[in-house]
Amino acid sequence: MSAGVRAAAKVCNQHEELCSRAYNDVTSISTHASFAVTNQTKPTKPGTQFKGINDQLNDGVRGLHFNIMQGSSASEVSLCYPDCTVNNGGTLLDSLKVVKAWLDANKNDVVTIFLEGVDTNASPAAVVKAFTDSGADKYALMGKPESWSTLETMIDDGTTLVVFAEDPNIAAANSKGYFISYKGTVLKLEGPFKYGEEWTCGPWDRSTESIMLIPHYIVQTTTYGGATYDNMPYPFNLGTTNGYQYEFHAVSCRGGQSIWVNFMEVDFYDQGDLKTPTLKMNALPYDGDNKKNFYPEFFDADPDAPIASASTHAVPLSTSWHVALGACLLLSLFNALRI
């Protein structure tokens, strides 16, 4: 390389600044029932997303939630929400092939899969086989680390897929240890909620959990196919739910818990504006950002970096301003956290 020519900066999950952050110091968007796609203009079935998994990853989603259930036989695992009679998203194997192909083409990104279902009827052996048959296992992080590595280290090591399993039998089924149990690792907050309910931030009994997952989506009770369901998607008011309420929910729960907000689980991720508050949570520049904005300085600023984000140049407020700001925030949170 000739003198004076600077090598291209490395990026991790689309941002150079995230490379030095530990995995559990990053906030990411995750999609609830990522596979349960429905048509936005002419829906023929209920769904939680308008775009498929490949588009989600291309758009910056870094957490995928797979509700695993037994398929047509014990050797098959299906992805269904809320069950396979409503939205059958195909097999776990097919979705993992999509993830694996995307990771093949995007070496500088870390993706997380949540295998959901506390008492799933899916065969643990069949779940393991889906990972090996798809080839996704080659990227999997092996075992729960004592402390989380930086994104750059994970990328350099080729361990760009983290898999959490909600069912302890699924977590224990993998002899290589790349199904990390929710228990003791993932603090899944209360939710989902129904329209008119308040977002809440419990449970408050965290022990060794180091990853915070916040279900930020609304469900409704409705009838489909002659059966009544209490947890069907609510595809209304998305500009609000996936807008300022997303930000208030994340910030308030971060204030109430002692670990970072890592995944905000949403429906219809492409509706509203999830990008701006997620950038804010990560102390990254966002549209409309300027030095006059006050936003918490979550990470130390690079003294040699150009002035680009208010997040890295926040000026501490006086004590009186802190008191006034706190009072306003408490009042705003009380009102804004109502759905």
mmCIF file of C-alpha atoms in Angstrom:
data_model
loop_
_atom_site.group_PDB
_atom_site.id
_atom_site.type_symbol
_atom_site.label_atom_id
_atom_site.label_comp_id
_atom_site.label_asym_id
_atom_site.label_seq_id
_atom_site.Cartn_x
_atom_site.Cartn_y
_atom_site.Cartn_z
ATOM 1 C CA MET A 1 0.000 0.000 0.000
ATOM 2 C CA SER A 2 1.434 3.368 -0.986
ATOM 3 C CA ALA A 3 2.265 6.001 1.639
ATOM 4 C CA GLY A 4 -0.610 8.227 2.594
ATOM 5 C CA VAL A 5 -3.270 5.697 1.587
ATOM 6 C CA ARG A 6 -5.257 4.592 4.623
ATOM 7 C CA ALA A 7 -6.666 1.096 4.807
ATOM 8 C CA ALA A 8 -10.451 0.870 4.911
ATOM 9 C CA ALA A 9 -11.717 0.863 8.464
ATOM 10 C CA LYS A 10 -13.138 -2.412 9.722
ATOM 11 C CA VAL A 11 -16.815 -2.412 10.544
ATOM 12 C CA CYS A 12 -18.657 -4.738 12.881
ATOM 13 C CA ASN A 13 -22.438 -5.056 12.586
ATOM 14 C CA GLN A 14 -22.324 -2.153 10.121
ATOM 15 C CA HIS A 15 -20.398 0.242 12.377
ATOM 16 C CA GLU A 16 -16.687 0.766 12.989
ATOM 17 C CA GLU A 17 -17.414 1.981 16.534
ATOM 18 C CA LEU A 18 -18.996 -1.335 17.524
ATOM 19 C CA CYS A 19 -15.875 -3.397 16.865
ATOM 20 C CA SER A 20 -14.394 -2.604 20.273
ATOM 21 C CA ARG A 21 -17.652 -3.195 22.138
ATOM 22 C CA ALA A 22 -18.305 -6.435 23.970
ATOM 23 C CA TYR A 23 -21.196 -8.498 22.622
ATOM 24 C CA ASN A 24 -23.283 -7.671 25.697
ATOM 25 C CA ASP A 25 -22.587 -3.928 25.392
ATOM 26 C CA VAL A 26 -24.465 -3.568 22.094
ATOM 27 C CA THR A 27 -28.170 -2.913 21.505
ATOM 28 C CA SER A 28 -29.714 -4.669 18.476
ATOM 29 C CA ILE A 29 -33.126 -5.040 16.895
ATOM 30 C CA SER A 30 -34.516 -8.573 16.981
ATOM 31 C CA THR A 31 -37.641 -9.778 15.203
ATOM 32 C CA HIS A 32 -40.389 -11.632 17.019
ATOM 33 C CA ALA A 33 -41.266 -14.887 15.180
ATOM 34 C CA SER A 34 -38.907 -13.827 12.407
ATOM 35 C CA PHE A 35 -40.215 -16.469 10.000
ATOM 36 C CA ALA A 36 -43.941 -15.599 10.345
ATOM 37 C CA VAL A 37 -44.249 -13.428 7.261
ATOM 38 C CA THR A 38 -47.538 -12.071 5.963
ATOM 39 C CA ASN A 39 -48.456 -9.871 3.021
ATOM 40 C CA GLN A 40 -48.771 -6.245 4.050
ATOM 41 C CA THR A 41 -51.375 -5.230 1.451
ATOM 42 C CA LYS A 42 -53.340 -8.460 1.036
ATOM 43 C CA PRO A 43 -52.743 -10.657 4.091
ATOM 44 C CA THR A 44 -54.079 -14.193 3.839
ATOM 45 C CA LYS A 45 -52.933 -15.193 7.335
ATOM 46 C CA PRO A 46 -51.752 -13.512 10.523
ATOM 47 C CA GLY A 47 -48.039 -12.805 10.713
ATOM 48 C CA THR A 48 -45.491 -10.843 12.709
ATOM 49 C CA GLN A 49 -43.301 -9.519 9.878
ATOM 50 C CA PHE A 50 -43.792 -8.113 6.394
ATOM 51 C CA LYS A 51 -40.313 -9.095 5.161
ATOM 52 C CA GLY A 52 -38.424 -12.377 5.205
ATOM 53 C CA ILE A 53 -35.293 -13.336 7.104
ATOM 54 C CA ASN A 54 -32.786 -12.394 4.402
ATOM 55 C CA ASP A 55 -34.295 -8.915 4.053
ATOM 56 C CA GLN A 56 -34.349 -8.531 7.832
ATOM 57 C CA LEU A 57 -30.628 -9.228 8.058
ATOM 58 C CA ASN A 58 -29.876 -6.928 5.138
ATOM 59 C CA ASP A 59 -31.826 -4.170 6.897
ATOM 60 C CA GLY A 60 -29.765 -4.425 10.088
ATOM 61 C CA VAL A 61 -31.756 -6.861 12.231
ATOM 62 C CA ARG A 62 -29.261 -8.932 14.231
ATOM 63 C CA GLY A 63 -31.533 -11.083 16.383
ATOM 64 C CA LEU A 64 -33.885 -13.774 15.049
ATOM 65 C CA HIS A 65 -36.542 -15.538 17.109
ATOM 66 C CA PHE A 66 -37.500 -19.051 16.017
ATOM 67 C CA ASN A 67 -40.520 -20.696 17.675
ATOM 68 C CA ILE A 68 -39.621 -24.356 17.272
ATOM 69 C CA MET A 69 -42.215 -27.139 17.157
ATOM 70 C CA GLN A 70 -42.344 -30.718 15.921
ATOM 71 C CA GLY A 71 -43.003 -30.889 12.200
ATOM 72 C CA SER A 72 -44.665 -33.620 10.179
ATOM 73 C CA SER A 73 -42.536 -36.211 11.988
ATOM 74 C CA ALA A 74 -40.289 -36.397 15.031
ATOM 75 C CA SER A 75 -37.257 -35.894 12.799
ATOM 76 C CA GLU A 76 -38.527 -32.559 11.477
ATOM 77 C CA VAL A 77 -38.613 -29.187 13.238
ATOM 78 C CA SER A 78 -41.091 -26.556 12.070
ATOM 79 C CA LEU A 79 -41.240 -22.837 12.804
ATOM 80 C CA CYS A 80 -44.806 -21.829 13.687
ATOM 81 C CA TYR A 81 -46.626 -18.897 15.261
ATOM 82 C CA PRO A 82 -48.703 -19.055 17.345
ATOM 83 C CA ASP A 83 -49.086 -22.641 16.149
ATOM 84 C CA CYS A 84 -48.712 -24.476 12.858
ATOM 85 C CA THR A 85 -52.383 -24.081 11.895
ATOM 86 C CA VAL A 86 -52.060 -20.272 11.799
ATOM 87 C CA ASN A 87 -48.639 -19.456 10.371
ATOM 88 C CA ASN A 88 -46.322 -22.299 9.426
ATOM 89 C CA GLY A 89 -43.044 -20.685 8.456
ATOM 90 C CA GLY A 90 -41.479 -23.856 7.101
ATOM 91 C CA THR A 91 -38.714 -25.909 8.637
ATOM 92 C CA LEU A 92 -35.943 -24.817 10.950
ATOM 93 C CA LEU A 93 -33.503 -26.328 8.461
ATOM 94 C CA ASP A 94 -34.662 -24.075 5.620
ATOM 95 C CA SER A 95 -34.419 -20.920 7.742
ATOM 96 C CA LEU A 96 -30.973 -21.908 8.995
ATOM 97 C CA LYS A 97 -29.821 -22.332 5.396
ATOM 98 C CA VAL A 98 -30.835 -18.707 4.772
ATOM 99 C CA VAL A 99 -28.907 -17.554 7.850
ATOM 100 C CA LYS A 100 -25.852 -19.594 6.897
ATOM 101 C CA ALA A 101 -25.808 -18.220 3.343
ATOM 102 C CA TRP A 102 -26.112 -14.686 4.711
ATOM 103 C CA LEU A 103 -23.228 -15.231 7.145
ATOM 104 C CA ASP A 104 -21.152 -16.635 4.283
ATOM 105 C CA ALA A 105 -21.598 -13.338 2.454
ATOM 106 C CA ASN A 106 -21.308 -11.051 5.507
ATOM 107 C CA LYS A 107 -18.185 -11.951 7.433
ATOM 108 C CA ASN A 108 -18.191 -8.833 9.619
ATOM 109 C CA ASP A 109 -21.551 -9.348 11.267
ATOM 110 C CA VAL A 110 -22.607 -11.215 14.393
ATOM 111 C CA VAL A 111 -26.120 -12.700 14.355
ATOM 112 C CA THR A 112 -28.058 -14.149 17.286
ATOM 113 C CA ILE A 113 -30.759 -16.828 17.136
ATOM 114 C CA PHE A 114 -33.243 -17.371 19.957
ATOM 115 C CA LEU A 115 -34.769 -20.862 19.931
ATOM 116 C CA GLU A 116 -38.079 -20.192 21.656
ATOM 117 C CA GLY A 117 -40.555 -22.494 23.370
ATOM 118 C CA VAL A 118 -40.131 -23.395 27.040
ATOM 119 C CA ASP A 119 -41.907 -26.733 26.671
ATOM 120 C CA THR A 120 -41.465 -27.316 22.955
ATOM 121 C CA ASN A 121 -42.394 -30.701 21.508
ATOM 122 C CA ALA A 122 -39.540 -30.466 19.010
ATOM 123 C CA SER A 123 -37.008 -33.271 19.231
ATOM 124 C CA PRO A 124 -33.705 -31.978 20.673
ATOM 125 C CA ALA A 125 -31.804 -34.324 18.346
ATOM 126 C CA ALA A 126 -33.730 -32.984 15.339
ATOM 127 C CA VAL A 127 -32.885 -29.404 16.314
ATOM 128 C CA VAL A 128 -29.179 -30.254 16.516
ATOM 129 C CA LYS A 129 -29.374 -32.025 13.151
ATOM 130 C CA ALA A 130 -30.921 -28.958 11.509
ATOM 131 C CA PHE A 131 -27.910 -26.895 12.556
ATOM 132 C CA THR A 132 -25.379 -29.433 11.313
ATOM 133 C CA ASP A 133 -27.231 -30.178 8.054
ATOM 134 C CA SER A 134 -27.547 -26.465 7.266
ATOM 135 C CA GLY A 135 -23.881 -25.792 7.976
ATOM 136 C CA ALA A 136 -24.808 -22.949 10.325
ATOM 137 C CA ASP A 137 -23.039 -24.752 13.170
ATOM 138 C CA LYS A 138 -19.648 -23.826 11.707
ATOM 139 C CA TYR A 139 -20.225 -20.223 12.802
ATOM 140 C CA ALA A 140 -21.663 -21.030 16.233
ATOM 141 C CA LEU A 141 -20.067 -19.806 19.438
ATOM 142 C CA MET A 142 -19.225 -22.858 21.529
ATOM 143 C CA GLY A 143 -20.526 -22.555 25.071
ATOM 144 C CA LYS A 144 -21.355 -19.675 27.375
ATOM 145 C CA PRO A 145 -18.245 -17.530 27.875
ATOM 146 C CA GLU A 146 -17.142 -16.331 31.294
ATOM 147 C CA SER A 147 -17.099 -12.857 29.799
ATOM 148 C CA TRP A 148 -18.311 -11.760 26.388
ATOM 149 C CA SER A 149 -15.720 -10.982 23.728
ATOM 150 C CA THR A 150 -15.808 -7.891 21.548
ATOM 151 C CA LEU A 151 -17.590 -8.109 18.210
ATOM 152 C CA GLU A 152 -14.233 -7.779 16.467
ATOM 153 C CA THR A 153 -12.807 -10.745 18.348
ATOM 154 C CA MET A 154 -15.839 -12.872 17.560
ATOM 155 C CA ILE A 155 -15.584 -11.926 13.894
ATOM 156 C CA ASP A 156 -11.862 -12.671 13.783
ATOM 157 C CA ASP A 157 -12.507 -16.044 15.453
ATOM 158 C CA GLY A 158 -15.292 -16.886 12.986
ATOM 159 C CA THR A 159 -17.833 -17.311 15.796
ATOM 160 C CA THR A 160 -20.426 -14.969 14.329
ATOM 161 C CA LEU A 161 -23.520 -16.929 15.347
ATOM 162 C CA VAL A 162 -24.772 -16.990 18.938
ATOM 163 C CA VAL A 163 -27.615 -19.407 19.736
ATOM 164 C CA PHE A 164 -29.753 -19.208 22.870
ATOM 165 C CA ALA A 165 -32.227 -21.972 23.738
ATOM 166 C CA GLU A 166 -35.207 -21.302 25.990
ATOM 167 C CA ASP A 167 -36.041 -24.973 26.616
ATOM 168 C CA PRO A 168 -33.435 -26.563 28.918
ATOM 169 C CA ASN A 169 -33.741 -29.912 27.109
ATOM 170 C CA ILE A 170 -32.814 -28.253 23.821
ATOM 171 C CA ALA A 171 -29.941 -26.389 25.471
ATOM 172 C CA ALA A 172 -28.553 -29.609 26.929
ATOM 173 C CA ALA A 173 -28.884 -31.599 23.712
ATOM 174 C CA ASN A 174 -25.871 -30.181 21.920
ATOM 175 C CA SER A 175 -22.679 -31.974 22.916
ATOM 176 C CA LYS A 176 -20.585 -29.167 21.361
ATOM 177 C CA GLY A 177 -22.225 -26.647 23.645
ATOM 178 C CA TYR A 178 -23.356 -24.096 21.097
ATOM 179 C CA PHE A 179 -26.924 -23.974 22.420
ATOM 180 C CA ILE A 180 -26.584 -21.550 25.317
ATOM 181 C CA SER A 181 -29.374 -21.859 27.868
ATOM 182 C CA TYR A 182 -31.532 -18.847 28.678
ATOM 183 C CA LYS A 183 -31.203 -19.838 32.327
ATOM 184 C CA GLY A 184 -28.463 -17.818 33.948
ATOM 185 C CA THR A 185 -27.677 -15.991 30.688
ATOM 186 C CA VAL A 186 -30.721 -14.279 29.163
ATOM 187 C CA LEU A 187 -32.854 -11.947 31.246
ATOM 188 C CA LYS A 188 -36.131 -11.913 29.305
ATOM 189 C CA LEU A 189 -38.284 -9.091 30.582
ATOM 190 C CA GLU A 190 -42.055 -9.118 30.957
ATOM 191 C CA GLY A 191 -44.149 -9.054 27.817
ATOM 192 C CA PRO A 192 -45.715 -9.000 25.368
ATOM 193 C CA PHE A 193 -48.494 -6.555 26.215
ATOM 194 C CA LYS A 194 -51.974 -5.726 24.994
ATOM 195 C CA TYR A 195 -53.147 -2.374 23.743
ATOM 196 C CA GLY A 196 -53.756 -0.019 26.671
ATOM 197 C CA GLU A 197 -51.386 -1.801 29.050
ATOM 198 C CA GLU A 198 -48.201 -0.241 30.364
ATOM 199 C CA TRP A 199 -44.744 -1.436 29.376
ATOM 200 C CA THR A 200 -43.043 -2.870 32.449
ATOM 201 C CA CYS A 201 -39.442 -3.840 33.175
ATOM 202 C CA GLY A 202 -39.561 -6.854 35.534
ATOM 203 C CA PRO A 203 -38.601 -9.425 36.633
ATOM 204 C CA TRP A 204 -36.301 -7.941 39.247
ATOM 205 C CA ASP A 205 -34.555 -11.089 40.456
ATOM 206 C CA ARG A 206 -31.552 -11.128 38.113
ATOM 207 C CA SER A 207 -28.709 -13.378 39.206
ATOM 208 C CA THR A 208 -26.008 -14.193 36.639
ATOM 209 C CA GLU A 209 -27.857 -13.113 33.485
ATOM 210 C CA SER A 210 -25.729 -10.918 31.223
ATOM 211 C CA ILE A 211 -28.019 -10.485 28.185
ATOM 212 C CA MET A 212 -31.212 -8.417 28.379
ATOM 213 C CA LEU A 213 -34.049 -9.258 25.975
ATOM 214 C CA ILE A 214 -37.067 -6.947 25.926
ATOM 215 C CA PRO A 215 -40.266 -8.135 24.177
ATOM 216 C CA HIS A 216 -41.515 -4.886 22.645
ATOM 217 C CA TYR A 217 -44.627 -5.797 20.702
ATOM 218 C CA ILE A 218 -48.378 -5.781 21.205
ATOM 219 C CA VAL A 219 -50.710 -8.779 20.944
ATOM 220 C CA GLN A 220 -54.475 -9.100 20.764
ATOM 221 C CA THR A 221 -57.137 -11.724 21.394
ATOM 222 C CA THR A 222 -58.801 -12.730 18.159
ATOM 223 C CA THR A 223 -60.329 -15.699 16.351
ATOM 224 C CA TYR A 224 -58.716 -17.472 13.420
ATOM 225 C CA GLY A 225 -59.841 -20.725 11.830
ATOM 226 C CA GLY A 226 -62.550 -21.171 14.450
ATOM 227 C CA ALA A 227 -60.109 -21.003 17.377
ATOM 228 C CA THR A 228 -59.467 -18.115 19.767
ATOM 229 C CA TYR A 229 -55.910 -16.952 20.387
ATOM 230 C CA ASP A 230 -54.707 -14.532 23.062
ATOM 231 C CA ASN A 231 -51.369 -13.704 21.476
ATOM 232 C CA MET A 232 -52.097 -12.772 17.876
ATOM 233 C CA PRO A 233 -50.118 -9.920 16.270
ATOM 234 C CA TYR A 234 -51.499 -6.382 16.541
ATOM 235 C CA PRO A 235 -50.573 -4.592 13.283
ATOM 236 C CA PHE A 236 -51.874 -1.153 14.284
ATOM 237 C CA ASN A 237 -50.298 2.069 15.605
ATOM 238 C CA LEU A 238 -46.922 0.794 14.449
ATOM 239 C CA GLY A 239 -45.511 4.274 13.977
ATOM 240 C CA THR A 240 -45.959 4.824 17.710
ATOM 241 C CA THR A 241 -45.087 1.344 18.973
ATOM 242 C CA ASN A 242 -41.997 1.183 16.756
ATOM 243 C CA GLY A 243 -41.176 4.828 17.384
ATOM 244 C CA TYR A 244 -40.903 6.849 20.570
ATOM 245 C CA GLN A 245 -42.407 4.052 22.705
ATOM 246 C CA TYR A 246 -39.579 1.767 21.593
ATOM 247 C CA GLU A 247 -37.044 4.303 22.818
ATOM 248 C CA PHE A 248 -38.795 4.992 26.119
ATOM 249 C CA HIS A 249 -39.238 1.270 26.786
ATOM 250 C CA ALA A 250 -35.544 0.604 26.180
ATOM 251 C CA VAL A 251 -34.244 3.560 28.178
ATOM 252 C CA SER A 252 -36.572 3.052 31.143
ATOM 253 C CA CYS A 253 -35.754 -0.660 31.439
ATOM 254 C CA ARG A 254 -32.051 0.075 31.133
ATOM 255 C CA GLY A 255 -32.465 2.451 34.070
ATOM 256 C CA GLY A 256 -34.313 -0.162 36.111
ATOM 257 C CA GLN A 257 -31.977 -3.078 35.462
ATOM 258 C CA SER A 258 -28.250 -3.390 36.090
ATOM 259 C CA ILE A 259 -27.237 -4.755 32.678
ATOM 260 C CA TRP A 260 -27.343 -3.368 29.169
ATOM 261 C CA VAL A 261 -30.322 -3.593 26.815
ATOM 262 C CA ASN A 262 -29.124 -6.043 24.170
ATOM 263 C CA PHE A 263 -32.159 -7.045 22.117
ATOM 264 C CA MET A 264 -35.423 -5.220 21.498
ATOM 265 C CA GLU A 265 -37.826 -7.832 20.090
ATOM 266 C CA VAL A 266 -40.368 -6.282 17.721
ATOM 267 C CA ASP A 267 -43.123 -7.057 15.252
ATOM 268 C CA PHE A 268 -43.148 -5.497 11.768
ATOM 269 C CA TYR A 269 -39.635 -4.116 12.180
ATOM 270 C CA ASP A 270 -39.796 -2.158 8.907
ATOM 271 C CA GLN A 271 -42.652 0.024 10.169
ATOM 272 C CA GLY A 272 -41.995 3.139 12.253
ATOM 273 C CA ASP A 273 -38.441 4.197 13.097
ATOM 274 C CA LEU A 274 -36.407 1.671 15.045
ATOM 275 C CA LYS A 275 -33.091 2.757 13.567
ATOM 276 C CA THR A 276 -32.751 6.136 15.283
ATOM 277 C CA PRO A 277 -33.339 5.020 18.894
ATOM 278 C CA THR A 278 -31.118 1.966 18.347
ATOM 279 C CA LEU A 279 -28.311 4.219 17.126
ATOM 280 C CA LYS A 280 -28.852 6.408 20.186
ATOM 281 C CA MET A 281 -28.648 3.439 22.537
ATOM 282 C CA ASN A 282 -25.323 2.528 20.929
ATOM 283 C CA ALA A 283 -24.059 6.134 21.119
ATOM 284 C CA LEU A 284 -23.779 6.275 17.327
ATOM 285 C CA PRO A 285 -24.506 9.250 15.043
ATOM 286 C CA TYR A 286 -28.089 9.525 13.831
ATOM 287 C CA ASP A 287 -30.020 11.795 11.483
ATOM 288 C CA GLY A 288 -30.674 15.134 13.128
ATOM 289 C CA ASP A 289 -28.007 14.592 15.774
ATOM 290 C CA ASN A 290 -26.035 17.625 16.929
ATOM 291 C CA LYS A 291 -23.920 18.785 19.830
ATOM 292 C CA LYS A 292 -26.829 20.581 21.474
ATOM 293 C CA ASN A 293 -28.735 17.353 22.007
ATOM 294 C CA PHE A 294 -28.394 15.843 25.458
ATOM 295 C CA TYR A 295 -28.093 12.096 25.396
ATOM 296 C CA PRO A 296 -26.253 9.950 27.968
ATOM 297 C CA GLU A 297 -22.594 9.325 27.210
ATOM 298 C CA PHE A 298 -22.671 5.548 27.439
ATOM 299 C CA PHE A 299 -19.161 4.998 26.078
ATOM 300 C CA ASP A 300 -15.946 7.004 26.102
ATOM 301 C CA ALA A 301 -15.524 9.116 23.000
ATOM 302 C CA ASP A 302 -12.516 8.739 20.744
ATOM 303 C CA PRO A 303 -10.605 12.039 21.243
ATOM 304 C CA ASP A 304 -9.253 11.813 17.694
ATOM 305 C CA ALA A 305 -12.651 11.199 16.086
ATOM 306 C CA PRO A 306 -14.334 13.965 14.097
ATOM 307 C CA ILE A 307 -17.229 15.737 15.793
ATOM 308 C CA ALA A 308 -20.213 13.838 14.443
ATOM 309 C CA SER A 309 -22.493 12.775 17.264
ATOM 310 C CA ALA A 310 -23.992 14.527 20.227
ATOM 311 C CA SER A 311 -23.866 11.166 21.995
ATOM 312 C CA THR A 312 -20.060 11.322 22.198
ATOM 313 C CA HIS A 313 -19.889 15.027 23.009
ATOM 314 C CA ALA A 314 -22.588 15.395 25.664
ATOM 315 C CA VAL A 315 -21.974 18.273 28.059
ATOM 316 C CA PRO A 316 -22.880 17.487 31.709
ATOM 317 C CA LEU A 317 -25.840 19.455 32.957
ATOM 318 C CA SER A 318 -25.842 21.463 36.162
ATOM 319 C CA THR A 319 -27.439 20.002 39.283
ATOM 320 C CA SER A 320 -30.531 22.153 38.913
ATOM 321 C CA TRP A 321 -30.946 21.095 35.322
ATOM 322 C CA HIS A 322 -30.563 17.444 36.336
ATOM 323 C CA VAL A 323 -33.391 17.837 38.840
ATOM 324 C CA ALA A 324 -35.632 19.531 36.287
ATOM 325 C CA LEU A 325 -34.770 17.020 33.585
ATOM 326 C CA GLY A 326 -35.419 14.114 35.940
ATOM 327 C CA ALA A 327 -38.847 15.413 36.857
ATOM 328 C CA CYS A 328 -39.765 15.932 33.213
ATOM 329 C CA LEU A 329 -38.513 12.495 32.247
ATOM 330 C CA LEU A 330 -40.485 10.803 35.005
ATOM 331 C CA LEU A 331 -43.669 12.565 33.902
ATOM 332 C CA SER A 332 -42.956 11.800 30.242
ATOM 333 C CA LEU A 333 -42.211 8.162 30.959
ATOM 334 C CA PHE A 334 -45.432 7.752 32.913
ATOM 335 C CA ASN A 335 -47.446 9.052 29.978
ATOM 336 C CA ALA A 336 -45.409 7.736 27.060
ATOM 337 C CA LEU A 337 -45.045 4.186 28.323
ATOM 338 C CA ARG A 338 -48.760 3.697 28.037
ATOM 339 C CA ILE A 339 -49.443 1.888 24.791
#
